[in-house]
XYZ file of C-alpha atoms in Angstrom:
461
model
C 16.897 4.144 -0.172
C 16.962 0.463 0.703
C 19.642 -1.478 -1.164
C 18.085 -4.891 -0.561
C 18.451 -7.432 -3.337
C 17.230 -10.950 -3.944
C 13.654 -12.165 -3.828
C 11.692 -9.971 -1.450
C 8.462 -8.056 -0.959
C 9.748 -4.494 -1.109
C 6.839 -2.119 -0.560
C 7.359 0.817 -2.946
C 5.169 3.108 -0.854
C 7.508 2.888 2.134
C 10.731 1.444 0.680
C 10.383 -1.198 3.402
C 11.437 -4.800 2.848
C 8.447 -6.701 4.217
C 9.553 -10.280 3.572
C 12.508 -12.068 2.008
C 12.720 -15.418 0.250
C 15.589 -17.834 -0.219
C 16.987 -18.166 -3.711
C 17.263 -21.504 -5.442
C 20.177 -23.705 -4.457
C 22.496 -24.779 -7.279
C 22.040 -28.371 -6.224
C 18.292 -28.146 -6.966
C 18.573 -27.308 -10.669
C 19.174 -30.842 -11.939
C 16.207 -32.256 -10.026
C 13.909 -29.463 -11.233
C 14.810 -30.112 -14.841
C 14.561 -33.887 -14.486
C 11.075 -33.534 -13.026
C 10.121 -31.049 -15.742
C 11.228 -33.395 -18.519
C 9.322 -36.333 -17.037
C 6.240 -34.202 -16.400
C 6.299 -32.736 -19.909
C 6.371 -36.152 -21.537
C 3.293 -37.285 -19.622
C 1.563 -33.934 -20.218
C 2.236 -34.043 -23.964
C 0.813 -37.567 -24.116
C -2.581 -36.265 -22.986
C -5.120 -35.115 -25.551
C -5.760 -31.405 -26.061
C -9.133 -31.849 -24.359
C -7.537 -33.553 -21.347
C -5.028 -30.759 -20.983
C -7.835 -28.259 -21.479
C -9.844 -29.620 -18.578
C -6.968 -28.814 -16.230
C -6.029 -25.483 -17.803
C -9.663 -24.355 -17.592
C -9.414 -24.883 -13.837
C -6.401 -22.554 -13.893
C -8.571 -19.941 -15.617
C -11.362 -20.407 -13.101
C -8.998 -20.032 -10.135
C -7.533 -16.788 -11.507
C -11.052 -15.403 -11.593
C -12.062 -16.803 -8.201
C -8.933 -15.414 -6.497
C -8.759 -12.095 -8.335
C -9.229 -9.934 -5.235
C -6.562 -11.810 -3.296
C -4.216 -11.634 -6.276
C -4.802 -7.892 -6.621
C -3.929 -7.258 -2.976
C -0.652 -9.119 -3.394
C 0.621 -6.986 -6.253
C -0.672 -3.801 -4.664
C 1.890 -4.344 -1.923
C 4.609 -5.821 -4.121
C 4.762 -3.274 -6.921
C 2.194 -0.619 -6.049
C -0.548 -1.476 -8.541
C -3.979 0.048 -8.027
C -6.239 -2.683 -6.599
C -8.906 -2.242 -9.267
C -6.249 -2.608 -11.972
C -4.947 -5.730 -10.237
C -8.434 -7.237 -10.345
C -8.656 -6.400 -14.048
C -5.282 -8.043 -14.623
C -6.348 -11.262 -12.896
C -9.601 -11.287 -14.880
C -7.700 -10.803 -18.140
C -5.346 -13.627 -17.172
C -8.363 -15.890 -16.662
C -9.663 -14.818 -20.070
C -6.334 -15.684 -21.717
C -6.216 -19.180 -20.229
C -9.841 -19.695 -21.221
C -9.223 -18.511 -24.777
C -6.480 -21.049 -25.365
C -8.531 -23.840 -23.793
C -11.362 -23.039 -26.201
C -9.238 -22.559 -29.308
C -6.199 -24.821 -28.844
C -7.561 -27.730 -30.874
C -8.282 -25.509 -33.859
C -5.064 -23.487 -33.582
C -2.856 -26.575 -33.343
C -4.655 -28.869 -35.777
C -2.825 -30.566 -38.634
C -2.544 -28.361 -41.728
C -2.782 -30.344 -44.978
C -0.441 -29.424 -47.830
C -1.288 -30.202 -51.435
C 1.506 -32.482 -52.589
C 2.392 -32.638 -56.259
C 4.295 -35.872 -55.619
C 1.041 -37.670 -54.987
C 1.569 -38.381 -51.316
C -0.215 -37.161 -48.199
C 1.570 -34.153 -46.660
C 0.761 -32.020 -43.660
C 2.287 -29.799 -41.021
C 1.746 -30.978 -37.453
C 2.018 -28.678 -34.429
C 3.895 -30.544 -31.727
C 5.339 -29.438 -28.378
C 9.099 -28.967 -28.183
C 9.628 -29.713 -24.484
C 10.573 -27.668 -21.437
C 10.601 -23.867 -21.739
C 12.115 -21.178 -19.540
C 10.073 -18.040 -18.914
C 11.625 -14.870 -17.468
C 8.882 -12.462 -16.483
C 8.786 -8.791 -15.346
C 7.105 -7.058 -12.434
C 4.772 -4.604 -14.175
C 1.978 -7.094 -14.933
C 2.867 -10.058 -12.706
C -0.079 -12.282 -13.689
C -0.854 -11.213 -17.249
C 2.748 -11.689 -18.356
C 2.718 -15.268 -17.081
C -0.689 -15.988 -18.609
C 0.180 -14.948 -22.124
C 3.320 -17.129 -22.063
C 2.013 -20.102 -20.099
C -1.503 -20.535 -21.486
C -0.691 -21.426 -25.112
C 2.340 -23.478 -24.196
C 0.544 -25.542 -21.591
C -2.171 -26.253 -24.135
C 0.459 -27.248 -26.705
C 1.947 -29.783 -24.285
C 5.102 -27.909 -23.340
C 6.283 -27.611 -19.732
C 7.378 -24.363 -18.090
C 10.081 -23.309 -15.662
C 9.203 -19.776 -14.571
C 11.554 -17.174 -13.120
C 9.663 -14.092 -11.991
C 10.977 -10.640 -11.096
C 12.752 -10.501 -7.753
C 10.200 -8.046 -6.323
C 7.239 -10.314 -7.145
C 7.768 -13.467 -5.072
C 4.309 -13.622 -3.511
C 2.555 -13.256 -6.851
C 4.883 -15.889 -8.313
C 3.965 -18.282 -5.506
C 0.270 -17.443 -5.874
C 0.424 -18.519 -9.529
C 2.254 -21.720 -8.576
C -0.512 -22.487 -6.071
C -3.155 -21.909 -8.735
C -1.368 -24.367 -11.024
C -1.046 -26.937 -8.244
C -4.636 -26.531 -7.078
C -5.894 -26.849 -10.647
C -4.134 -30.197 -10.984
C -1.278 -29.235 -13.298
C 1.088 -32.233 -12.888
C 4.401 -31.961 -11.081
C 7.113 -30.535 -13.304
C 4.735 -29.088 -15.888
C 4.792 -25.659 -14.243
C 7.615 -24.868 -11.826
C 8.329 -21.509 -10.241
C 12.004 -20.945 -9.412
C 13.607 -18.145 -7.388
C 16.704 -18.335 -9.543
C 19.689 -15.981 -9.629
C 20.992 -14.481 -12.864
C 23.860 -16.950 -12.834
C 21.451 -19.851 -12.414
C 19.322 -18.594 -15.299
C 22.409 -18.833 -17.487
C 22.812 -22.409 -16.309
C 19.182 -23.204 -17.161
C 19.565 -21.761 -20.663
C 22.751 -23.756 -21.263
C 21.155 -27.029 -20.167
C 20.028 -29.150 -23.163
C 16.794 -29.989 -21.370
C 15.578 -26.399 -21.889
C 14.281 -26.056 -25.455
C 13.232 -22.409 -25.555
C 13.342 -19.124 -23.664
C 10.790 -16.326 -23.407
C 11.680 -13.018 -21.804
C 9.695 -9.865 -21.256
C 11.886 -7.070 -19.964
C 14.360 -4.356 -20.814
C 16.536 -4.030 -23.897
C 19.558 -4.806 -21.745
C 18.043 -7.996 -20.368
C 16.843 -8.982 -23.835
C 20.308 -8.570 -25.322
C 21.829 -10.766 -22.615
C 19.199 -13.513 -22.744
C 18.994 -13.412 -26.536
C 22.766 -13.853 -26.771
C 22.731 -16.765 -24.346
C 19.836 -18.425 -26.154
C 21.616 -18.010 -29.468
C 24.863 -19.365 -28.088
C 23.070 -22.546 -27.041
C 20.859 -22.740 -30.138
C 17.622 -22.188 -28.247
C 14.478 -20.650 -29.690
C 13.734 -17.293 -28.042
C 10.856 -14.834 -27.841
C 11.780 -11.359 -26.595
C 9.228 -8.681 -25.689
C 11.264 -5.621 -24.808
C 10.806 -1.881 -24.401
C 8.737 0.534 -26.380
C 8.246 4.216 -27.079
C 4.915 3.991 -28.807
C 3.697 6.880 -30.982
C 0.176 8.134 -30.309
C -0.753 10.306 -33.274
C -3.707 12.695 -33.116
C -4.262 14.239 -36.552
C -7.579 15.887 -35.676
C -10.462 15.606 -33.247
C -13.817 17.239 -32.694
C -13.262 17.275 -28.914
C -9.743 18.144 -27.793
C -10.535 17.810 -24.092
C -11.891 14.302 -24.584
C -8.903 13.324 -26.745
C -6.522 14.611 -24.074
C -8.413 12.795 -21.315
C -8.221 9.518 -23.256
C -4.519 10.009 -23.948
C -3.820 10.878 -20.301
C -5.811 7.948 -18.939
C -3.926 5.617 -21.276
C -0.573 7.041 -20.196
C -1.403 6.815 -16.486
C -2.564 3.190 -16.547
C -0.313 1.152 -14.244
C 1.421 4.451 -13.402
C 2.757 4.583 -16.944
C 4.691 1.347 -16.446
C 3.582 -0.519 -19.553
C 5.757 -1.455 -22.511
C 3.108 -0.368 -25.012
C 2.033 2.819 -23.251
C 1.618 5.964 -25.369
C 5.004 7.417 -24.518
C 5.147 9.870 -27.459
C 2.032 11.925 -28.170
C 2.280 13.443 -31.653
C -0.348 16.139 -32.144
C -1.424 18.298 -35.094
C -0.380 21.929 -34.669
C -3.907 23.379 -34.871
C -4.993 21.515 -31.717
C -1.592 21.197 -30.049
C -1.769 24.166 -27.640
C -5.230 23.219 -26.358
C -4.228 19.565 -26.077
C -1.137 20.380 -24.000
C -3.147 22.741 -21.801
C -5.662 19.969 -21.124
C -2.885 17.525 -20.220
C -1.337 20.056 -17.856
C -4.728 20.561 -16.217
C -5.154 16.817 -15.758
C -1.618 16.338 -14.448
C -1.954 19.266 -12.037
C -5.046 17.670 -10.518
C -3.196 14.469 -9.629
C -2.491 13.738 -5.969
C -0.819 10.823 -4.170
C -3.044 8.192 -2.611
C -3.569 4.556 -1.707
C -3.856 1.491 -3.992
C -7.439 0.914 -2.845
C -8.516 4.262 -4.313
C -10.448 4.210 -7.572
C -10.159 7.975 -7.963
C -8.528 8.627 -11.343
C -6.832 11.732 -9.957
C -4.881 9.620 -7.454
C -1.402 8.472 -8.401
C 0.577 5.711 -6.732
C 4.270 4.891 -6.293
C 6.326 3.426 -9.090
C 7.534 -0.137 -8.655
C 10.609 0.843 -6.643
C 12.543 3.820 -5.355
C 15.278 2.983 -7.841
C 12.849 3.097 -10.769
C 11.517 6.448 -9.587
C 15.029 7.862 -9.205
C 15.941 6.752 -12.718
C 12.855 8.430 -14.183
C 13.498 11.600 -12.186
C 17.032 11.724 -13.586
C 15.724 11.321 -17.144
C 13.231 14.165 -16.695
C 15.860 16.396 -15.091
C 18.215 15.683 -17.998
C 15.502 16.593 -20.493
C 14.958 19.899 -18.675
C 18.691 20.614 -18.639
C 18.886 19.943 -22.370
C 16.125 22.445 -23.111
C 12.814 20.597 -22.891
C 9.877 22.245 -21.146
C 8.545 20.422 -18.094
C 5.128 22.005 -17.611
C 4.165 20.163 -14.449
C 5.344 17.275 -12.277
C 8.449 15.202 -12.704
C 9.380 15.450 -9.032
C 10.529 12.596 -6.842
C 9.030 12.712 -3.368
C 11.366 13.310 -0.449
C 12.131 10.495 1.947
C 11.404 6.827 1.422
C 9.062 5.466 -1.175
C 8.723 5.723 -4.935
C 6.188 8.511 -5.439
C 6.842 10.453 -8.634
C 4.524 13.268 -9.676
C 2.985 12.821 -13.154
C 4.606 15.088 -15.724
C 3.916 16.766 -19.053
C 6.927 17.556 -21.256
C 7.169 19.409 -24.575
C 9.888 20.856 -26.806
C 11.907 17.634 -26.905
C 14.251 17.720 -29.887
C 16.216 15.065 -31.689
C 19.500 15.952 -29.975
C 18.084 15.292 -26.479
C 18.394 11.959 -24.669
C 14.639 11.861 -24.032
C 13.988 11.759 -27.785
C 15.259 8.190 -28.097
C 14.883 6.873 -24.533
C 11.965 4.984 -23.045
C 10.429 6.916 -20.127
C 8.906 4.139 -18.045
C 6.464 5.986 -15.823
C 3.794 8.710 -15.709
C 5.368 11.143 -18.175
C 3.511 12.490 -21.216
C 5.906 13.743 -23.897
C 4.079 15.784 -26.549
C 5.327 16.719 -30.022
C 3.796 19.198 -32.498
C 3.560 18.378 -36.214
C 2.228 20.273 -39.215
C 1.105 17.388 -41.449
C 0.238 13.683 -41.438
C 3.485 12.992 -43.275
C 5.525 14.770 -40.602
C 3.636 12.823 -37.942
C 4.498 9.539 -39.659
C 8.162 10.457 -40.019
C 8.389 11.350 -36.328
C 6.440 8.253 -35.277
C 8.905 5.978 -37.054
C 12.030 7.863 -35.938
C 12.723 5.616 -32.969
C 14.778 2.513 -32.241
C 11.647 0.879 -30.847
C 8.772 -0.733 -32.716
C 6.242 -2.188 -30.309
C 2.900 -0.486 -30.942
C 1.339 2.739 -32.124
C -1.993 4.434 -32.666
C -3.384 7.015 -35.102
C -6.521 9.063 -34.487
C -8.531 11.050 -37.030
C -12.141 11.737 -37.921
C -11.059 10.787 -41.437
C -10.757 7.030 -40.945
C -9.164 6.504 -44.347
C -6.429 9.008 -43.479
C -5.853 7.378 -40.086
C -5.622 3.962 -41.735
C -3.187 5.243 -44.359
C -0.825 6.575 -41.697
C -1.275 3.655 -39.271
C -0.554 1.115 -42.006
C 2.897 2.686 -42.466
C 3.911 2.575 -38.787
C 7.040 0.482 -38.235
C 5.555 -1.411 -35.306
C 4.286 -4.851 -34.382
C 0.854 -3.519 -33.399
C -0.801 -0.665 -35.308
C -4.120 0.754 -34.119
C -6.664 3.135 -35.648
C -8.868 5.364 -33.480
C -8.155 3.397 -30.312
C -5.177 3.444 -27.936
C -4.695 -0.302 -28.417
C -6.507 -3.323 -29.713
C -6.466 -5.698 -26.755
C -7.850 -9.127 -26.028
C -6.782 -12.722 -25.576
C -7.298 -13.162 -29.315
C -5.143 -10.147 -30.331
C -1.438 -10.940 -30.956
C 1.135 -8.927 -28.977
C 4.738 -8.199 -29.958
C 7.078 -5.812 -31.703
C 9.889 -5.208 -34.163
C 13.214 -3.365 -34.130
C 14.612 -3.013 -30.585
C 11.246 -3.963 -29.104
C 12.111 -7.598 -29.696
C 10.729 -10.452 -31.755
C 8.107 -13.157 -31.553
C 4.422 -12.929 -30.738
C 2.184 -13.849 -27.830
C -1.604 -14.170 -27.566
C -4.096 -14.919 -30.321
C -3.448 -17.519 -33.006
C 0.206 -16.484 -33.208
C 0.680 -17.293 -29.512
C 0.525 -21.001 -30.276
C 2.926 -20.715 -33.182
C 6.204 -19.910 -31.409
C 7.445 -22.769 -29.207
C 6.169 -25.493 -31.484
C 7.657 -28.152 -33.710
C 6.027 -27.420 -37.060
C 6.677 -30.953 -38.188
C 6.421 -31.865 -41.849
C 4.625 -35.220 -42.019
C 4.592 -37.001 -45.378
C 3.119 -40.357 -46.316
C 4.003 -41.864 -49.690
C 1.105 -43.958 -51.030
């Protein structure tokens, strides 16, 4: 396994370092922040419509360049090309949504004042923000952070994952080509030590991180130490509850397709499938059939039976160790869970059952193509199991009895509860979690309500 570090294109299919990039120099930090502060002031002075004209060009360029963008992340982190195109299209949709809705979402909100004056809450930008983004959705993660904040009038310093330098630069080029002013969006190949320096600097007013629990704890602590607003979108182990279905094979196919999207490397993937006992055996058998049909292939393939490498050899090794530990502790691994020999990050999709509360896999996040299935005897047992986790990102409940599904889904301890669909998704749908899945929201109307000065404005007549 290659032990390369730093910013590089590290092809997960071959474990080959294709290209390396220089990290930021310490001497550059002050100039970057000075430019960002100056740029933000000019940007905030523009009207929402003026900012929107430029941000709409960002949206248009994401759509125009979607095939190029997809090819970049196919090599960087192994994403299927068709999924990369979808991601770029969704990013364009997100930027477009905030262009269209920013004026309404950030308008002054009058307050009835019993003192006789004129009172309102104004939504104002707070300044320069630091974004720390992950590799699993290199464009979408940036879009959901950058789009609302650019429309608010904030400026952004963006540190991307070290294995996504080309996609990071591609987004910077889109911003530049769209006419985003200097300093308003700045990509930095910063080290962890330099990120600490950015957070400590008084010119940074807020921090947004999407990543692991460990990273969230570190960044959250640093933000708190320096009294900075933070949004943290962390891990998840989302429950996917199937109380009944008229077509078990179709339900299993939907669950499997959801779990396999992006090779299972999504925070809100259905990592725990909780299935009613009367359909459990057939459901598991269908999953095993689907997993057994999977074969390794190339990112250009649109064949749903083709699986691709995980983001890195290290990620694949970690997942393989988790699956092996589950087996050692008594879980049943029906199929898959094997790390390919030699270089590369191929990991065969797996189906696991018989996980009990005393096993590590019960409370861990398995970030990859692993379906863990639990059997329950009642909706109440399903709910108890669904909520018995340190995470609280999303969850879904399926039943032909919609009222029953809604009753259970409404009691999920998650930031996003869904009924009869794997996930409600769209630029207008807020995203975020509770418990150890973090705090704060992105997308939708809540996406413009985080890094904002909700200024009380009162005029005495």
